[in-house]
């Protein structure tokens, strides 16, 4: 699954107030699928990849059920999922309605401190293009 154990970044231009500035942008190596993750877990356990997929799929279903009920879901080591409303302000309380205020209803995610620390400690290196570079 993961070839390297660090993030790569590359400088990208951005126009800010009609001036070109540069920022460092993370490069995503590849997107891991549920199948990829299930195979990796299966190599470290006695559980078959299909069973791992079934458990993860059911876990995601149950998280959805809980969030639809207005509950947050905390998974130690991963983080907390919660229902989130993105809204705008209005001048008068009479105008504070679902139609006037709510822009979207979505799922919020707050990563566990262990996950944040793992990401921070992984390292960051500048991406270098090579002649034999192929996009995965």
Protein backbone atom coordinates (compact mmCIF):
# COMPACT_ATOMS: atom_id res chain seq x y z
CA UNK A 1 0.00 0.00 0.00
CA UNK A 2 2.24 2.85 1.18
CA UNK A 3 5.58 2.99 -0.64
CA UNK A 4 7.09 5.71 1.49
CA UNK A 5 6.52 6.80 5.04
CA UNK A 6 6.51 10.55 4.48
CA UNK A 7 4.53 13.23 2.68
CA UNK A 8 5.81 15.00 -0.38
CA UNK A 9 4.99 18.56 -1.31
CA UNK A 10 5.58 20.75 -4.30
CA UNK A 11 5.48 24.52 -4.77
CA UNK A 12 2.39 25.78 -6.62
CA UNK A 13 1.61 29.32 -7.80
CA UNK A 14 -1.46 31.12 -6.47
CA UNK A 15 -2.88 34.51 -7.43
CA UNK A 16 -3.56 36.57 -4.34
CA UNK A 17 -4.87 40.08 -4.94
CA UNK A 18 -3.49 39.98 -8.50
CA UNK A 19 -0.01 39.02 -7.29
CA UNK A 20 1.56 35.65 -7.92
CA UNK A 21 2.58 33.98 -4.68
CA UNK A 22 3.86 30.48 -4.00
CA UNK A 23 2.58 27.91 -1.54
CA UNK A 24 3.65 24.38 -0.64
CA UNK A 25 0.96 21.84 -1.56
CA UNK A 26 0.85 18.26 -0.39
CA UNK A 27 0.90 15.57 -3.07
CA UNK A 28 -1.31 12.57 -2.52
CA UNK A 29 0.51 9.41 -3.52
CA UNK A 30 -2.60 7.40 -4.28
CA UNK A 31 -6.09 6.78 -2.94
CA UNK A 32 -6.45 3.60 -0.89
CA UNK A 33 -9.68 1.69 -1.35
CA UNK A 34 -11.60 -0.28 1.22
CA UNK A 35 -10.31 -3.41 -0.52
CA UNK A 36 -6.69 -2.22 -0.15
CA UNK A 37 -7.12 -1.54 3.55
CA UNK A 38 -8.91 -4.87 4.10
CA UNK A 39 -6.04 -6.74 2.41
CA UNK A 40 -3.45 -4.96 4.58
CA UNK A 41 -5.39 -5.74 7.78
CA UNK A 42 -5.82 -9.36 6.68
CA UNK A 43 -2.03 -9.78 6.32
CA UNK A 44 -1.58 -8.85 9.99
CA UNK A 45 -4.49 -10.84 11.40
CA UNK A 46 -6.20 -14.21 11.00
CA UNK A 47 -9.25 -12.57 9.42
CA UNK A 48 -9.98 -12.94 5.69
CA UNK A 49 -10.02 -9.73 3.57
CA UNK A 50 -13.76 -10.19 2.79
CA UNK A 51 -14.59 -10.41 6.49
CA UNK A 52 -12.55 -7.27 7.22
CA UNK A 53 -14.43 -5.42 4.46
CA UNK A 54 -17.75 -6.59 5.88
CA UNK A 55 -16.89 -5.36 9.38
CA UNK A 56 -15.67 -1.97 8.10
CA UNK A 57 -18.74 -1.58 5.87
CA UNK A 58 -21.06 -2.38 8.78
CA UNK A 59 -19.12 0.01 11.02
CA UNK A 60 -19.60 2.80 8.47
CA UNK A 61 -23.31 1.97 8.24
CA UNK A 62 -23.65 2.16 12.03
CA UNK A 63 -21.75 5.47 12.18
CA UNK A 64 -24.26 6.80 9.62
CA UNK A 65 -27.21 5.60 11.70
CA UNK A 66 -25.81 7.29 14.81
CA UNK A 67 -25.07 10.55 13.03
CA UNK A 68 -28.56 10.60 11.47
CA UNK A 69 -29.88 10.33 15.03
CA UNK A 70 -27.92 13.42 16.04
CA UNK A 71 -25.25 11.48 17.95
CA UNK A 72 -21.50 11.89 17.69
CA UNK A 73 -19.36 8.77 17.32
CA UNK A 74 -15.94 8.61 18.99
CA UNK A 75 -13.53 5.89 17.87
CA UNK A 76 -10.41 5.88 20.04
CA UNK A 77 -7.29 6.25 17.93
CA UNK A 78 -9.23 7.47 14.89
CA UNK A 79 -11.37 10.40 15.94
CA UNK A 80 -14.89 11.71 16.37
CA UNK A 81 -17.58 11.90 13.69
CA UNK A 82 -20.49 14.24 14.30
CA UNK A 83 -23.41 15.85 12.48
CA UNK A 84 -22.49 19.34 11.31
CA UNK A 85 -24.58 22.21 10.01
CA UNK A 86 -22.99 25.00 8.00
CA UNK A 87 -25.15 28.09 8.29
CA UNK A 88 -25.16 31.78 7.59
CA UNK A 89 -26.26 34.64 9.79
CA UNK A 90 -29.39 36.72 9.39
CA UNK A 91 -30.28 40.09 10.90
CA UNK A 92 -33.55 39.15 12.63
CA UNK A 93 -34.59 36.12 14.67
CA UNK A 94 -37.76 35.88 12.56
CA UNK A 95 -35.56 35.14 9.53
CA UNK A 96 -33.59 32.40 11.30
CA UNK A 97 -35.21 29.49 9.51
CA UNK A 98 -33.95 26.33 7.89
CA UNK A 99 -34.51 27.86 4.44
CA UNK A 100 -32.70 31.14 5.21
CA UNK A 101 -29.83 29.99 7.40
CA UNK A 102 -28.76 26.45 6.66
CA UNK A 103 -26.30 26.19 3.78
CA UNK A 104 -25.58 22.48 4.19
CA UNK A 105 -25.79 19.55 6.56
CA UNK A 106 -22.72 17.36 6.54
CA UNK A 107 -20.50 15.11 8.63
CA UNK A 108 -17.80 16.69 10.73
CA UNK A 109 -14.65 14.83 11.70
CA UNK A 110 -12.19 15.67 14.48
CA UNK A 111 -9.12 13.39 14.36
CA UNK A 112 -7.86 11.75 17.55
CA UNK A 113 -4.65 13.25 18.94
CA UNK A 114 -2.78 9.98 18.21
CA UNK A 115 -3.75 10.20 14.54
CA UNK A 116 -2.72 13.87 14.36
CA UNK A 117 0.65 13.04 15.99
CA UNK A 118 1.21 10.17 13.53
CA UNK A 119 0.63 12.50 10.59
CA UNK A 120 2.87 15.24 12.03
CA UNK A 121 5.70 12.81 12.74
CA UNK A 122 5.67 11.23 9.27
CA UNK A 123 8.01 13.83 7.75
CA UNK A 124 7.76 16.11 4.77
CA UNK A 125 10.04 16.09 1.71
CA UNK A 126 10.01 18.08 -1.49
CA UNK A 127 8.67 16.11 -4.44
CA UNK A 128 11.26 15.67 -7.17
CA UNK A 129 10.21 14.93 -10.73
CA UNK A 130 12.31 12.30 -12.51
CA UNK A 131 12.49 11.23 -16.16
CA UNK A 132 10.86 7.92 -15.33
CA UNK A 133 8.11 9.42 -13.12
CA UNK A 134 4.70 7.86 -13.69
CA UNK A 135 1.52 9.01 -12.00
CA UNK A 136 0.00 6.14 -9.96
